[in-house]
Amino acid sequence: RKVNRRNARPLPRRLVHHNNLSLLRRYSTPGGKIMNRVQSRLGAKDQRKVARAIKRARHLGLIPHLGQWKLEDHGSLHGDGVGEKSDWEAELERRGLWPISDDSELFRRYYDVEGMMRHVGGPKGDGKREELEALL
């Protein structure tokens, strides 16, 4: 049963904001849908405010449109194990992707630099191409 204005749970105005993810999570289902008024027990005005905040947060990419919300916890910056490598860093090291000295090494590893230079700068020995190579 829907609630009327007198029996509704009033939400403080300063709490309803698209950055208040804990409040938005409270009024959305585990699948990502916005709860209806019967489930949320909010009045019509507050329901519209919450729905607008959830839609705005979705559009800004703060929460997913569908599916579970993922919480990333990278641990405390001031706790134990700050200087130790995490598992994802160890995995990148094992693959030879970490640490990379500079961006140009990464760029050369994953892109066809020679093909791009031929396309943009022309044949070898051309002044324009030598200029581009000096930049890289």
PDB file of C-alpha atoms in Angstrom:
ATOM      1  CA  ARG A   1       0.000   0.000   0.000  1.00  0.00           C
ATOM      2  CA  LYS A   2       1.289   3.448  -0.876  1.00  0.00           C
ATOM      3  CA  VAL A   3       1.902   5.880   1.931  1.00  0.00           C
ATOM      4  CA  ASN A   4       0.447   9.332   2.185  1.00  0.00           C
ATOM      5  CA  ARG A   5       2.392  12.428   3.086  1.00  0.00           C
ATOM      6  CA  ARG A   6       1.684  12.186   6.828  1.00  0.00           C
ATOM      7  CA  ASN A   7       2.781   8.545   7.205  1.00  0.00           C
ATOM      8  CA  ALA A   8       5.790   8.754   4.886  1.00  0.00           C
ATOM      9  CA  ARG A   9       9.357   8.690   6.080  1.00  0.00           C
ATOM     10  CA  PRO A  10      10.675  12.194   5.448  1.00  0.00           C
ATOM     11  CA  LEU A  11      14.153  12.429   3.949  1.00  0.00           C
ATOM     12  CA  PRO A  12      16.293  15.406   4.936  1.00  0.00           C
ATOM     13  CA  ARG A  13      16.831  17.584   1.888  1.00  0.00           C
ATOM     14  CA  ARG A  14      20.628  17.669   2.238  1.00  0.00           C
ATOM     15  CA  LEU A  15      20.848  13.852   2.144  1.00  0.00           C
ATOM     16  CA  VAL A  16      19.279  13.423  -1.294  1.00  0.00           C
ATOM     17  CA  HIS A  17      22.229  13.972  -3.608  1.00  0.00           C
ATOM     18  CA  HIS A  18      23.672  11.947  -6.477  1.00  0.00           C
ATOM     19  CA  ASN A  19      27.004  11.573  -4.617  1.00  0.00           C
ATOM     20  CA  ASN A  20      25.330   9.975  -1.572  1.00  0.00           C
ATOM     21  CA  LEU A  21      25.777   6.415  -2.850  1.00  0.00           C
ATOM     22  CA  SER A  22      24.799   4.714   0.406  1.00  0.00           C
ATOM     23  CA  LEU A  23      21.370   6.379   0.268  1.00  0.00           C
ATOM     24  CA  LEU A  24      20.963   5.562  -3.424  1.00  0.00           C
ATOM     25  CA  ARG A  25      21.900   1.934  -2.798  1.00  0.00           C
ATOM     26  CA  ARG A  26      19.287   1.781  -0.061  1.00  0.00           C
ATOM     27  CA  TYR A  27      16.534   2.780  -2.496  1.00  0.00           C
ATOM     28  CA  SER A  28      17.540   0.559  -5.408  1.00  0.00           C
ATOM     29  CA  THR A  29      17.103  -3.197  -5.741  1.00  0.00           C
ATOM     30  CA  PRO A  30      20.065  -5.610  -5.953  1.00  0.00           C
ATOM     31  CA  GLY A  31      19.439  -5.800  -9.705  1.00  0.00           C
ATOM     32  CA  GLY A  32      19.827  -2.041 -10.053  1.00  0.00           C
ATOM     33  CA  LYS A  33      16.176  -1.011 -10.416  1.00  0.00           C
ATOM     34  CA  ILE A  34      14.701   1.903  -8.514  1.00  0.00           C
ATOM     35  CA  MET A  35      12.399   0.713  -5.717  1.00  0.00           C
ATOM     36  CA  ASN A  36       8.776   1.702  -6.009  1.00  0.00           C
ATOM     37  CA  ARG A  37       6.942   3.715  -3.376  1.00  0.00           C
ATOM     38  CA  VAL A  38       5.389   0.667  -1.743  1.00  0.00           C
ATOM     39  CA  GLN A  39       8.799  -0.858  -1.086  1.00  0.00           C
ATOM     40  CA  SER A  40      10.658   2.320  -0.195  1.00  0.00           C
ATOM     41  CA  ARG A  41       7.881   3.716   2.031  1.00  0.00           C
ATOM     42  CA  LEU A  42       8.647   7.228   0.797  1.00  0.00           C
ATOM     43  CA  GLY A  43       6.216   9.988  -0.008  1.00  0.00           C
ATOM     44  CA  ALA A  44       5.681  11.035  -3.605  1.00  0.00           C
ATOM     45  CA  LYS A  45       7.987  14.070  -3.450  1.00  0.00           C
ATOM     46  CA  ASP A  46      10.842  12.192  -1.813  1.00  0.00           C
ATOM     47  CA  GLN A  47      10.391   9.253  -4.185  1.00  0.00           C
ATOM     48  CA  ARG A  48      10.754  11.601  -7.155  1.00  0.00           C
ATOM     49  CA  LYS A  49      13.852  13.190  -5.609  1.00  0.00           C
ATOM     50  CA  VAL A  50      15.475   9.801  -4.967  1.00  0.00           C
ATOM     51  CA  ALA A  51      14.600   8.559  -8.466  1.00  0.00           C
ATOM     52  CA  ARG A  52      16.071  11.728 -10.006  1.00  0.00           C
ATOM     53  CA  ALA A  53      19.253  11.354  -7.933  1.00  0.00           C
ATOM     54  CA  ILE A  54      19.637   7.684  -8.957  1.00  0.00           C
ATOM     55  CA  LYS A  55      19.145   8.545 -12.633  1.00  0.00           C
ATOM     56  CA  ARG A  56      21.657  11.388 -12.386  1.00  0.00           C
ATOM     57  CA  ALA A  57      24.212   9.105 -10.694  1.00  0.00           C
ATOM     58  CA  ARG A  58      23.694   6.498 -13.422  1.00  0.00           C
ATOM     59  CA  HIS A  59      24.226   9.083 -16.120  1.00  0.00           C
ATOM     60  CA  LEU A  60      27.422  10.308 -14.423  1.00  0.00           C
ATOM     61  CA  GLY A  61      28.685   6.724 -14.215  1.00  0.00           C
ATOM     62  CA  LEU A  62      28.717   6.581 -10.403  1.00  0.00           C
ATOM     63  CA  ILE A  63      26.402   3.559 -10.277  1.00  0.00           C
ATOM     64  CA  PRO A  64      25.586   0.867 -12.858  1.00  0.00           C
ATOM     65  CA  HIS A  65      22.397   0.911 -14.923  1.00  0.00           C
ATOM     66  CA  LEU A  66      21.886  -2.826 -14.380  1.00  0.00           C
ATOM     67  CA  GLY A  67      23.366  -5.491 -12.166  1.00  0.00           C
ATOM     68  CA  GLN A  68      25.226  -5.568  -8.907  1.00  0.00           C
ATOM     69  CA  TRP A  69      27.114  -2.617  -7.500  1.00  0.00           C
ATOM     70  CA  LYS A  70      30.785  -3.395  -7.215  1.00  0.00           C
ATOM     71  CA  LEU A  71      32.706  -2.127  -4.241  1.00  0.00           C
ATOM     72  CA  GLU A  72      36.442  -1.821  -4.715  1.00  0.00           C
ATOM     73  CA  ASP A  73      38.419  -1.926  -1.525  1.00  0.00           C
ATOM     74  CA  HIS A  74      42.120  -1.298  -1.910  1.00  0.00           C
ATOM     75  CA  GLY A  75      42.804  -1.374   1.809  1.00  0.00           C
ATOM     76  CA  SER A  76      44.074   1.292   4.116  1.00  0.00           C
ATOM     77  CA  LEU A  77      46.788   3.646   2.950  1.00  0.00           C
ATOM     78  CA  HIS A  78      48.117   3.912   6.483  1.00  0.00           C
ATOM     79  CA  GLY A  79      47.830   0.257   7.531  1.00  0.00           C
ATOM     80  CA  ASP A  80      50.026  -2.807   7.230  1.00  0.00           C
ATOM     81  CA  GLY A  81      51.454  -3.863   3.893  1.00  0.00           C
ATOM     82  CA  VAL A  82      51.691  -0.406   2.364  1.00  0.00           C
ATOM     83  CA  GLY A  83      55.111  -1.022   0.813  1.00  0.00           C
ATOM     84  CA  GLU A  84      54.312  -4.558  -0.363  1.00  0.00           C
ATOM     85  CA  LYS A  85      53.199  -5.392  -3.890  1.00  0.00           C
ATOM     86  CA  SER A  86      49.582  -6.281  -4.336  1.00  0.00           C
ATOM     87  CA  ASP A  87      48.515  -9.355  -6.286  1.00  0.00           C
ATOM     88  CA  TRP A  88      47.623  -7.377  -9.428  1.00  0.00           C
ATOM     89  CA  GLU A  89      51.086  -5.753  -9.459  1.00  0.00           C
ATOM     90  CA  ALA A  90      52.732  -9.174  -9.133  1.00  0.00           C
ATOM     91  CA  GLU A  91      50.610 -10.498 -12.010  1.00  0.00           C
ATOM     92  CA  LEU A  92      51.585  -7.583 -14.269  1.00  0.00           C
ATOM     93  CA  GLU A  93      55.252  -8.122 -13.394  1.00  0.00           C
ATOM     94  CA  ARG A  94      54.931 -11.804 -14.270  1.00  0.00           C
ATOM     95  CA  ARG A  95      53.520 -10.877 -17.692  1.00  0.00           C
ATOM     96  CA  GLY A  96      56.284  -8.363 -18.280  1.00  0.00           C
ATOM     97  CA  LEU A  97      53.945  -5.381 -18.293  1.00  0.00           C
ATOM     98  CA  TRP A  98      55.171  -3.767 -15.068  1.00  0.00           C
ATOM     99  CA  PRO A  99      57.111  -1.575 -14.360  1.00  0.00           C
ATOM    100  CA  ILE A 100      57.402   0.276 -17.642  1.00  0.00           C
ATOM    101  CA  SER A 101      60.088   2.929 -17.802  1.00  0.00           C
ATOM    102  CA  ASP A 102      58.143   5.389 -19.939  1.00  0.00           C
ATOM    103  CA  ASP A 103      55.061   5.695 -22.124  1.00  0.00           C
ATOM    104  CA  SER A 104      56.935   5.430 -25.403  1.00  0.00           C
ATOM    105  CA  GLU A 105      57.967   1.856 -24.560  1.00  0.00           C
ATOM    106  CA  LEU A 106      54.331   0.955 -23.913  1.00  0.00           C
ATOM    107  CA  PHE A 107      53.270   2.710 -27.119  1.00  0.00           C
ATOM    108  CA  ARG A 108      55.865   0.877 -29.204  1.00  0.00           C
ATOM    109  CA  ARG A 109      54.919  -2.463 -27.656  1.00  0.00           C
ATOM    110  CA  TYR A 110      51.210  -2.303 -28.511  1.00  0.00           C
ATOM    111  CA  TYR A 111      50.997  -0.135 -31.635  1.00  0.00           C
ATOM    112  CA  ASP A 112      52.459  -0.442 -35.120  1.00  0.00           C
ATOM    113  CA  VAL A 113      54.633   2.654 -34.863  1.00  0.00           C
ATOM    114  CA  GLU A 114      56.437   2.007 -38.141  1.00  0.00           C
ATOM    115  CA  GLY A 115      53.151   1.704 -40.049  1.00  0.00           C
ATOM    116  CA  MET A 116      51.824   4.904 -38.510  1.00  0.00           C
ATOM    117  CA  MET A 117      55.058   6.735 -39.334  1.00  0.00           C
ATOM    118  CA  ARG A 118      54.831   5.574 -42.972  1.00  0.00           C
ATOM    119  CA  HIS A 119      51.240   6.755 -43.158  1.00  0.00           C
ATOM    120  CA  VAL A 120      51.738  10.142 -41.507  1.00  0.00           C
ATOM    121  CA  GLY A 121      55.350  11.038 -42.258  1.00  0.00           C
ATOM    122  CA  GLY A 122      55.904   9.421 -45.620  1.00  0.00           C
ATOM    123  CA  PRO A 123      58.971   7.401 -46.676  1.00  0.00           C
ATOM    124  CA  LYS A 124      62.209   7.225 -44.679  1.00  0.00           C
ATOM    125  CA  GLY A 125      64.613  10.085 -45.299  1.00  0.00           C
ATOM    126  CA  ASP A 126      61.783  12.593 -45.675  1.00  0.00           C
ATOM    127  CA  GLY A 127      62.107  15.741 -43.548  1.00  0.00           C
ATOM    128  CA  LYS A 128      58.603  15.436 -42.117  1.00  0.00           C
ATOM    129  CA  ARG A 129      59.208  11.871 -41.005  1.00  0.00           C
ATOM    130  CA  GLU A 130      62.510  12.759 -39.345  1.00  0.00           C
ATOM    131  CA  GLU A 131      60.713  15.500 -37.433  1.00  0.00           C
ATOM    132  CA  LEU A 132      58.103  13.011 -36.176  1.00  0.00           C
ATOM    133  CA  GLU A 133      60.762  10.463 -35.199  1.00  0.00           C
ATOM    134  CA  ALA A 134      62.554  13.146 -33.188  1.00  0.00           C
ATOM    135  CA  LEU A 135      59.329  13.747 -31.260  1.00  0.00           C
ATOM    136  CA  LEU A 136      59.024  10.072 -30.390  1.00  0.00           C
TER     137      LEU A 136
END
